[in-house]
PDB file of C-alpha atoms in Angstrom:
ATOM      1  CA  MET A 683     141.143 167.348 141.380  1.00 40.00           C
ATOM      2  CA  PRO A 684     138.732 165.815 144.309  1.00 42.00           C
ATOM      3  CA  LEU A 685     135.314 167.217 144.777  1.00 42.00           C
ATOM      4  CA  ALA A 686     133.476 167.347 147.645  1.00 41.00           C
ATOM      5  CA  SER A 687     129.789 167.385 147.983  1.00 41.00           C
ATOM      6  CA  ASP A 688     128.115 170.474 149.235  1.00 41.00           C
ATOM      7  CA  PRO A 689     127.495 170.508 152.635  1.00 42.00           C
ATOM      8  CA  ALA A 690     124.141 167.786 153.694  1.00 42.00           C
ATOM      9  CA  PRO A 691     121.135 169.441 155.151  1.00 46.00           C
ATOM     10  CA  ASP A 692     120.433 169.792 158.654  1.00 45.00           C
ATOM     11  CA  PRO A 693     118.118 166.954 159.710  1.00 47.00           C
ATOM     12  CA  ALA A 694     114.678 167.085 160.715  1.00 48.00           C
ATOM     13  CA  PRO A 695     114.503 168.264 164.782  1.00 49.00           C
ATOM     14  CA  GLY A 696     115.235 164.567 166.576  1.00 53.00           C
ATOM     15  CA  ALA A 697     116.446 163.038 164.039  1.00 58.00           C
ATOM     16  CA  ALA A 698     120.280 161.607 163.762  1.00 75.00           C
ATOM     17  CA  ALA A 699     122.332 163.305 161.403  1.00 88.00           C
ATOM     18  CA  PRO A 700     123.496 161.287 158.497  1.00 93.00           C
ATOM     19  CA  ILE A 701     126.978 159.495 158.613  1.00 95.00           C
ATOM     20  CA  ARG A 702     129.067 161.610 156.423  1.00 96.00           C
ATOM     21  CA  VAL A 703     131.359 159.278 153.814  1.00 97.00           C
ATOM     22  CA  LEU A 704     134.321 159.364 151.883  1.00 97.00           C
ATOM     23  CA  LEU A 705     134.969 156.708 149.550  1.00 97.00           C
ATOM     24  CA  ALA A 706     138.761 156.540 148.888  1.00 96.00           C
ATOM     25  CA  ASP A 707     139.731 154.284 146.200  1.00 94.00           C
ATOM     26  CA  ASP A 708     141.747 154.411 142.495  1.00 93.00           C
ATOM     27  CA  GLN A 709     139.420 152.658 140.838  1.00 92.00           C
ATOM     28  CA  THR A 710     136.962 154.762 139.365  1.00 93.00           C
ATOM     29  CA  LEU A 711     134.447 151.781 138.690  1.00 92.00           C
ATOM     30  CA  VAL A 712     134.448 150.334 141.874  1.00 90.00           C
ATOM     31  CA  ARG A 713     134.188 154.112 143.856  1.00 93.00           C
ATOM     32  CA  SER A 714     131.032 154.136 141.808  1.00 93.00           C
ATOM     33  CA  ALA A 715     129.492 151.119 142.955  1.00 93.00           C
ATOM     34  CA  PHE A 716     129.943 152.436 146.077  1.00 94.00           C
ATOM     35  CA  ALA A 717     128.907 155.748 145.935  1.00 96.00           C
ATOM     36  CA  MET A 718     125.449 154.149 144.293  1.00 96.00           C
ATOM     37  CA  LEU A 719     125.068 151.566 147.510  1.00 95.00           C
ATOM     38  CA  VAL A 720     125.807 153.966 150.626  1.00 96.00           C
ATOM     39  CA  SER A 721     123.619 156.855 149.077  1.00 95.00           C
ATOM     40  CA  SER A 722     120.764 154.635 148.272  1.00 95.00           C
ATOM     41  CA  ALA A 723     121.148 154.264 152.572  1.00 95.00           C
ATOM     42  CA  ARG A 724     119.228 156.898 153.906  1.00 93.00           C
ATOM     43  CA  ASP A 725     121.405 157.178 157.105  1.00 95.00           C
ATOM     44  CA  MET A 726     124.602 158.197 154.956  1.00 97.00           C
ATOM     45  CA  ASP A 727     125.634 160.434 152.543  1.00 96.00           C
ATOM     46  CA  VAL A 728     128.777 160.409 150.309  1.00 96.00           C
ATOM     47  CA  VAL A 729     130.455 163.648 150.822  1.00 96.00           C
ATOM     48  CA  GLY A 730     133.303 163.051 148.187  1.00 96.00           C
ATOM     49  CA  GLN A 731     135.418 160.830 146.412  1.00 96.00           C
ATOM     50  CA  ALA A 732     139.269 160.293 146.333  1.00 96.00           C
ATOM     51  CA  GLY A 733     141.377 158.527 143.795  1.00 95.00           C
ATOM     52  CA  THR A 734     144.643 158.644 145.310  1.00 95.00           C
ATOM     53  CA  GLY A 735     145.889 158.362 149.753  1.00 94.00           C
ATOM     54  CA  ARG A 736     146.867 161.919 149.304  1.00 95.00           C
ATOM     55  CA  GLU A 737     143.376 163.070 148.616  1.00 96.00           C
ATOM     56  CA  ALA A 738     141.630 161.131 150.728  1.00 96.00           C
ATOM     57  CA  VAL A 739     143.759 163.318 153.317  1.00 95.00           C
ATOM     58  CA  GLU A 740     142.611 166.988 151.586  1.00 95.00           C
ATOM     59  CA  LEU A 741     139.002 165.615 151.163  1.00 95.00           C
ATOM     60  CA  ALA A 742     138.828 164.374 155.088  1.00 94.00           C
ATOM     61  CA  ARG A 743     139.739 167.776 156.055  1.00 91.00           C
ATOM     62  CA  THR A 744     137.307 169.737 153.531  1.00 93.00           C
ATOM     63  CA  ALA A 745     134.541 167.847 153.614  1.00 92.00           C
ATOM     64  CA  ARG A 746     133.916 167.119 156.933  1.00 88.00           C
ATOM     65  CA  ALA A 747     133.149 163.523 156.843  1.00 93.00           C
ATOM     66  CA  ASP A 748     132.612 161.476 159.750  1.00 94.00           C
ATOM     67  CA  LEU A 749     133.965 157.900 158.010  1.00 96.00           C
ATOM     68  CA  VAL A 750     136.821 157.123 155.114  1.00 97.00           C
ATOM     69  CA  VAL A 751     136.238 153.891 153.261  1.00 96.00           C
ATOM     70  CA  MET A 752     139.872 153.033 152.908  1.00 95.00           C
ATOM     71  CA  ASP A 753     141.231 150.982 150.200  1.00 93.00           C
ATOM     72  CA  ILE A 754     145.086 149.925 150.888  1.00 90.00           C
ATOM     73  CA  ARG A 755     146.446 150.016 147.718  1.00 88.00           C
ATOM     74  CA  MET A 756     146.710 153.436 145.874  1.00 88.00           C
ATOM     75  CA  PRO A 757     149.067 155.656 144.088  1.00 86.00           C
ATOM     76  CA  ASP A 758     150.217 158.727 145.412  1.00 87.00           C
ATOM     77  CA  LEU A 759     149.675 157.961 149.009  1.00 92.00           C
ATOM     78  CA  ASP A 760     148.891 154.502 149.750  1.00 92.00           C
ATOM     79  CA  GLY A 761     145.967 154.147 152.168  1.00 93.00           C
ATOM     80  CA  ILE A 762     148.089 152.809 155.176  1.00 92.00           C
ATOM     81  CA  GLU A 763     149.999 156.363 155.067  1.00 94.00           C
ATOM     82  CA  ALA A 764     146.665 158.171 154.283  1.00 95.00           C
ATOM     83  CA  THR A 765     145.057 156.395 157.442  1.00 94.00           C
ATOM     84  CA  ARG A 766     147.990 157.907 159.697  1.00 92.00           C
ATOM     85  CA  ARG A 767     147.889 161.042 158.670  1.00 95.00           C
ATOM     86  CA  ILE A 768     144.452 161.334 159.015  1.00 94.00           C
ATOM     87  CA  ALA A 769     144.550 159.641 162.681  1.00 89.00           C
ATOM     88  CA  ALA A 770     147.615 161.878 163.504  1.00 89.00           C
ATOM     89  CA  ASP A 771     145.813 165.303 162.091  1.00 90.00           C
ATOM     90  CA  GLU A 772     143.799 166.727 165.484  1.00 87.00           C
ATOM     91  CA  ASP A 773     141.724 168.762 163.463  1.00 89.00           C
ATOM     92  CA  LEU A 774     140.749 165.284 162.136  1.00 91.00           C
ATOM     93  CA  ALA A 775     140.078 163.127 165.623  1.00 84.00           C
ATOM     94  CA  GLY A 776     136.755 162.185 165.031  1.00 85.00           C
ATOM     95  CA  VAL A 777     137.380 160.840 161.424  1.00 92.00           C
ATOM     96  CA  LYS A 778     137.232 156.924 161.807  1.00 92.00           C
ATOM     97  CA  VAL A 779     138.602 155.181 159.195  1.00 93.00           C
ATOM     98  CA  LEU A 780     137.156 151.617 157.543  1.00 92.00           C
ATOM     99  CA  VAL A 781     140.164 149.985 156.019  1.00 90.00           C
ATOM    100  CA  LEU A 782     139.164 147.449 152.272  1.00 85.00           C
ATOM    101  CA  THR A 783     141.297 144.787 151.395  1.00 80.00           C
ATOM    102  CA  THR A 784     141.513 142.036 149.435  1.00 74.00           C
ATOM    103  CA  TYR A 785     142.856 140.234 152.750  1.00 61.00           C
ATOM    104  CA  ASP A 786     143.812 136.813 151.027  1.00 53.00           C
ATOM    105  CA  THR A 787     146.670 138.449 149.176  1.00 55.00           C
ATOM    106  CA  ASP A 788     147.421 141.766 151.190  1.00 59.00           C
ATOM    107  CA  GLU A 789     149.848 141.730 153.839  1.00 64.00           C
ATOM    108  CA  HIS A 790     149.223 145.363 154.924  1.00 73.00           C
ATOM    109  CA  ILE A 791     146.537 144.641 157.653  1.00 73.00           C
ATOM    110  CA  VAL A 792     148.246 145.039 160.398  1.00 73.00           C
ATOM    111  CA  GLU A 793     149.989 148.108 159.498  1.00 79.00           C
ATOM    112  CA  ALA A 794     146.610 149.830 158.497  1.00 81.00           C
ATOM    113  CA  LEU A 795     145.222 148.893 162.162  1.00 79.00           C
ATOM    114  CA  ARG A 796     148.562 150.561 163.667  1.00 79.00           C
ATOM    115  CA  ALA A 797     148.033 153.696 161.584  1.00 85.00           C
ATOM    116  CA  GLY A 798     144.443 154.390 163.353  1.00 85.00           C
ATOM    117  CA  ALA A 799     141.991 152.180 161.239  1.00 87.00           C
ATOM    118  CA  SER A 800     139.094 150.831 163.120  1.00 84.00           C
ATOM    119  CA  GLY A 801     138.412 147.529 160.820  1.00 81.00           C
ATOM    120  CA  PHE A 802     138.889 146.240 157.789  1.00 80.00           C
ATOM    121  CA  LEU A 803     136.569 144.723 154.865  1.00 81.00           C
ATOM    122  CA  VAL A 804     136.855 142.455 151.963  1.00 80.00           C
ATOM    123  CA  LYS A 805     135.998 144.066 149.096  1.00 80.00           C
ATOM    124  CA  ASP A 806     134.383 141.192 147.919  1.00 81.00           C
ATOM    125  CA  THR A 807     131.809 141.932 150.904  1.00 82.00           C
ATOM    126  CA  ARG A 808     128.314 141.917 150.631  1.00 87.00           C
ATOM    127  CA  PRO A 809     126.373 145.165 149.818  1.00 91.00           C
ATOM    128  CA  ALA A 810     124.645 144.576 153.175  1.00 91.00           C
ATOM    129  CA  GLU A 811     127.443 143.832 155.135  1.00 87.00           C
ATOM    130  CA  LEU A 812     129.187 147.032 153.747  1.00 90.00           C
ATOM    131  CA  LEU A 813     126.605 149.620 154.995  1.00 93.00           C
ATOM    132  CA  ASP A 814     126.281 147.415 158.568  1.00 90.00           C
ATOM    133  CA  ALA A 815     130.561 148.057 158.546  1.00 88.00           C
ATOM    134  CA  ILE A 816     129.794 151.427 158.238  1.00 92.00           C
ATOM    135  CA  ARG A 817     127.232 151.706 160.964  1.00 91.00           C
ATOM    136  CA  THR A 818     129.666 150.015 163.762  1.00 84.00           C
ATOM    137  CA  VAL A 819     132.465 151.862 162.985  1.00 86.00           C
ATOM    138  CA  ALA A 820     130.955 155.007 162.622  1.00 87.00           C
ATOM    139  CA  ALA A 821     129.219 154.228 165.832  1.00 81.00           C
ATOM    140  CA  GLY A 822     132.792 153.991 167.482  1.00 74.00           C
ATOM    141  CA  GLU A 823     133.053 150.365 167.452  1.00 70.00           C
ATOM    142  CA  SER A 824     135.157 148.779 165.775  1.00 66.00           C
ATOM    143  CA  LEU A 825     134.737 145.922 162.935  1.00 64.00           C
ATOM    144  CA  LEU A 826     137.126 142.733 163.945  1.00 58.00           C
ATOM    145  CA  SER A 827     134.649 139.757 162.963  1.00 52.00           C
ATOM    146  CA  PRO A 828     136.650 136.634 164.717  1.00 49.00           C
ATOM    147  CA  GLY A 829     137.813 134.691 160.869  1.00 52.00           C
ATOM    148  CA  PRO A 830     139.961 138.037 159.725  1.00 55.00           C
ATOM    149  CA  THR A 831     140.956 138.513 163.764  1.00 55.00           C
ATOM    150  CA  ALA A 832     142.541 135.045 163.386  1.00 53.00           C
ATOM    151  CA  ARG A 833     144.068 135.786 160.219  1.00 58.00           C
ATOM    152  CA  LEU A 834     145.326 139.362 161.486  1.00 58.00           C
ATOM    153  CA  ILE A 835     146.542 137.684 165.043  1.00 57.00           C
ATOM    154  CA  ALA A 836     148.897 135.183 162.694  1.00 56.00           C
ATOM    155  CA  ARG A 837     150.350 138.482 160.635  1.00 58.00           C
ATOM    156  CA  VAL A 838     151.045 139.946 164.273  1.00 54.00           C
ATOM    157  CA  LEU A 839     153.150 136.938 165.556  1.00 53.00           C
ATOM    158  CA  ARG A 840     155.162 137.239 162.292  1.00 55.00           C
ATOM    159  CA  LEU A 841     156.307 140.951 162.805  1.00 53.00           C
ATOM    160  CA  PRO A 842     159.730 140.707 164.064  1.00 50.00           C
ATOM    161  CA  GLU A 843     159.126 143.353 167.099  1.00 52.00           C
ATOM    162  CA  ALA A 844     156.152 140.731 168.005  1.00 47.00           C
ATOM    163  CA  PRO A 845     157.011 139.191 170.998  1.00 46.00           C
ATOM    164  CA  GLN A 846     157.525 135.300 172.445  1.00 41.00           C
ATOM    165  CA  PRO A 847     154.969 133.173 174.461  1.00 41.00           C
ATOM    166  CA  GLY A 848     155.819 134.100 178.135  1.00 37.00           C
ATOM    167  CA  VAL A 849     157.134 137.905 177.736  1.00 38.00           C
ATOM    168  CA  PRO A 850     156.118 139.914 180.389  1.00 40.00           C
ATOM    169  CA  ALA A 851     153.735 142.091 179.515  1.00 46.00           C
ATOM    170  CA  PRO A 852     154.658 145.706 179.571  1.00 56.00           C
ATOM    171  CA  ALA A 853     153.832 148.277 181.973  1.00 64.00           C
ATOM    172  CA  ALA A 854     150.605 149.470 179.918  1.00 69.00           C
ATOM    173  CA  LEU A 855     149.215 146.293 180.228  1.00 82.00           C
ATOM    174  CA  ALA A 856     150.607 146.239 184.161  1.00 84.00           C
ATOM    175  CA  ALA A 857     148.338 148.776 184.990  1.00 88.00           C
ATOM    176  CA  LEU A 858     145.210 147.054 184.349  1.00 92.00           C
ATOM    177  CA  SER A 859     143.615 145.199 186.564  1.00 93.00           C
ATOM    178  CA  GLU A 860     142.912 141.288 186.631  1.00 93.00           C
ATOM    179  CA  ARG A 861     139.128 141.970 185.443  1.00 95.00           C
ATOM    180  CA  GLU A 862     140.249 143.957 182.752  1.00 95.00           C
ATOM    181  CA  ARG A 863     143.091 141.663 181.871  1.00 93.00           C
ATOM    182  CA  GLN A 864     140.712 139.388 181.275  1.00 94.00           C
ATOM    183  CA  VAL A 865     138.094 141.322 179.354  1.00 94.00           C
ATOM    184  CA  LEU A 866     140.877 142.460 176.943  1.00 92.00           C
ATOM    185  CA  ALA A 867     142.073 138.822 175.981  1.00 90.00           C
ATOM    186  CA  LEU A 868     138.544 138.321 175.538  1.00 90.00           C
ATOM    187  CA  VAL A 869     138.186 141.645 172.738  1.00 86.00           C
ATOM    188  CA  ALA A 870     141.502 140.042 171.425  1.00 81.00           C
ATOM    189  CA  ARG A 871     139.915 137.021 170.218  1.00 78.00           C
ATOM    190  CA  GLY A 872     136.756 139.000 168.478  1.00 74.00           C
ATOM    191  CA  LEU A 873     133.920 138.751 171.105  1.00 80.00           C
ATOM    192  CA  ASN A 874     131.853 141.729 171.257  1.00 80.00           C
ATOM    193  CA  ASN A 875     131.015 143.357 174.600  1.00 86.00           C
ATOM    194  CA  ALA A 876     127.743 141.119 174.829  1.00 87.00           C
ATOM    195  CA  GLU A 877     130.172 137.838 174.365  1.00 88.00           C
ATOM    196  CA  ALA A 878     132.251 138.879 176.229  1.00 90.00           C
ATOM    197  CA  ALA A 879     129.465 139.742 179.771  1.00 93.00           C
ATOM    198  CA  GLN A 880     128.237 136.426 179.125  1.00 94.00           C
ATOM    199  CA  THR A 881     131.473 134.513 179.163  1.00 94.00           C
ATOM    200  CA  LEU A 882     132.524 136.413 182.330  1.00 95.00           C
ATOM    201  CA  GLY A 883     129.136 136.528 183.994  1.00 95.00           C
ATOM    202  CA  LEU A 884     129.215 140.374 183.964  1.00 94.00           C
ATOM    203  CA  SER A 885     126.463 142.601 182.546  1.00 94.00           C
ATOM    204  CA  PRO A 886     126.738 144.070 179.114  1.00 91.00           C
ATOM    205  CA  LEU A 887     126.801 147.866 180.456  1.00 93.00           C
ATOM    206  CA  THR A 888     129.899 146.612 183.095  1.00 95.00           C
ATOM    207  CA  THR A 889     131.719 144.850 180.395  1.00 93.00           C
ATOM    208  CA  LYS A 890     131.488 148.382 178.268  1.00 90.00           C
ATOM    209  CA  THR A 891     132.695 150.298 181.240  1.00 94.00           C
ATOM    210  CA  HIS A 892     135.432 148.072 181.172  1.00 94.00           C
ATOM    211  CA  VAL A 893     136.404 148.314 177.862  1.00 92.00           C
ATOM    212  CA  SER A 894     136.552 152.167 177.952  1.00 90.00           C
ATOM    213  CA  ARG A 895     138.398 152.155 181.018  1.00 93.00           C
ATOM    214  CA  ILE A 896     141.255 149.837 179.383  1.00 93.00           C
ATOM    215  CA  MET A 897     140.997 151.941 176.113  1.00 88.00           C
ATOM    216  CA  GLY A 898     141.842 154.898 178.352  1.00 88.00           C
ATOM    217  CA  LYS A 899     144.635 153.313 179.922  1.00 89.00           C
ATOM    218  CA  LEU A 900     146.125 151.681 177.176  1.00 87.00           C
ATOM    219  CA  GLY A 901     145.636 155.088 174.533  1.00 82.00           C
ATOM    220  CA  ALA A 902     144.318 152.800 172.321  1.00 80.00           C
ATOM    221  CA  ARG A 903     141.478 154.618 170.064  1.00 75.00           C
ATOM    222  CA  ASP A 904     139.515 151.627 169.450  1.00 76.00           C
ATOM    223  CA  ARG A 905     139.080 147.899 169.825  1.00 78.00           C
ATOM    224  CA  ALA A 906     141.323 147.367 166.764  1.00 75.00           C
ATOM    225  CA  GLN A 907     143.619 148.746 168.710  1.00 78.00           C
ATOM    226  CA  LEU A 908     143.432 146.950 171.433  1.00 82.00           C
ATOM    227  CA  VAL A 909     143.602 143.415 169.743  1.00 79.00           C
ATOM    228  CA  ILE A 910     146.919 145.000 168.542  1.00 77.00           C
ATOM    229  CA  ALA A 911     148.196 145.399 172.332  1.00 81.00           C
ATOM    230  CA  ALA A 912     146.746 142.185 173.333  1.00 83.00           C
ATOM    231  CA  TYR A 913     149.002 139.670 171.036  1.00 76.00           C
ATOM    232  CA  GLU A 914     151.936 141.697 170.652  1.00 75.00           C
ATOM    233  CA  SER A 915     152.418 142.090 174.903  1.00 80.00           C
ATOM    234  CA  GLY A 916     151.721 138.201 174.879  1.00 77.00           C
ATOM    235  CA  LEU A 917     148.654 138.360 176.947  1.00 83.00           C
ATOM    236  CA  VAL A 918     146.833 136.356 174.445  1.00 77.00           C
ATOM    237  CA  THR A 919     148.914 134.173 171.620  1.00 70.00           C
ATOM    238  CA  PRO A 920     147.197 131.285 169.169  1.00 56.00           C
ATOM    239  CA  THR A 921     147.985 128.951 171.612  1.00 47.00           C
ATOM    240  CA  CYS A 922     147.437 129.959 174.853  1.00 41.00           C
ATOM    241  CA  ARG A 923     144.558 132.304 173.734  1.00 39.00           C
ATOM    242  CA  SER A 924     143.926 133.998 177.311  1.00 41.00           C
ATOM    243  CA  GLU A 925     144.658 133.586 181.077  1.00 41.00           C
ATOM    244  CA  SER A 926     142.145 132.137 182.859  1.00 39.00           C
ATOM    245  CA  PRO A 927     138.928 134.328 183.121  1.00 44.00           C
TER     246      PRO A 927
END
């Protein structure tokens, strides 16, 4: 049975509350190693560990987690369906999911992002990178580095529902302004706000505002879903990365 840790003590006045992390992986040794690493960070607490997707969903509800580090391949309920259930639960609206994958062999990254994951990370990443990834996703950003994003895009375009190049953008994208479409195209290439701002000659704050408005218009939870929308709509393709800014 999954066990949640006791609620974390209230932070000192003026201090940010620690990130409450739930670890979901069917390998006990992997979970234990991740737990030791996360617990070593002063700004994080491990509030539960789950060995199946079903346990992860239950603990996300009971342990008051801010973020779930979710392995895709688990028994009982896989990480994709567990992510989908967490994202669909109104009571868990603020819970972020960071998916773990072996990537070179895992064919389900796109499904996980569609299900509501905010990013993905390979299991053999360096410890410091995992901690940074948790902070990034917990802060509301998506973890989509350029290398993995390129592979993700290739998988999206191989799916049956992926559009052929030149297919008109759907109505949702038609609601975007020309500048918003330019920003979306750069986000889909894996650029962060500062990089997109530099490319377009905008301030980072203005770019951030554009990204927020795009998310609102498209009904996207985060940048990960913006990447999916951009490629599925045909706004961006591997051979024609964007409409010229």
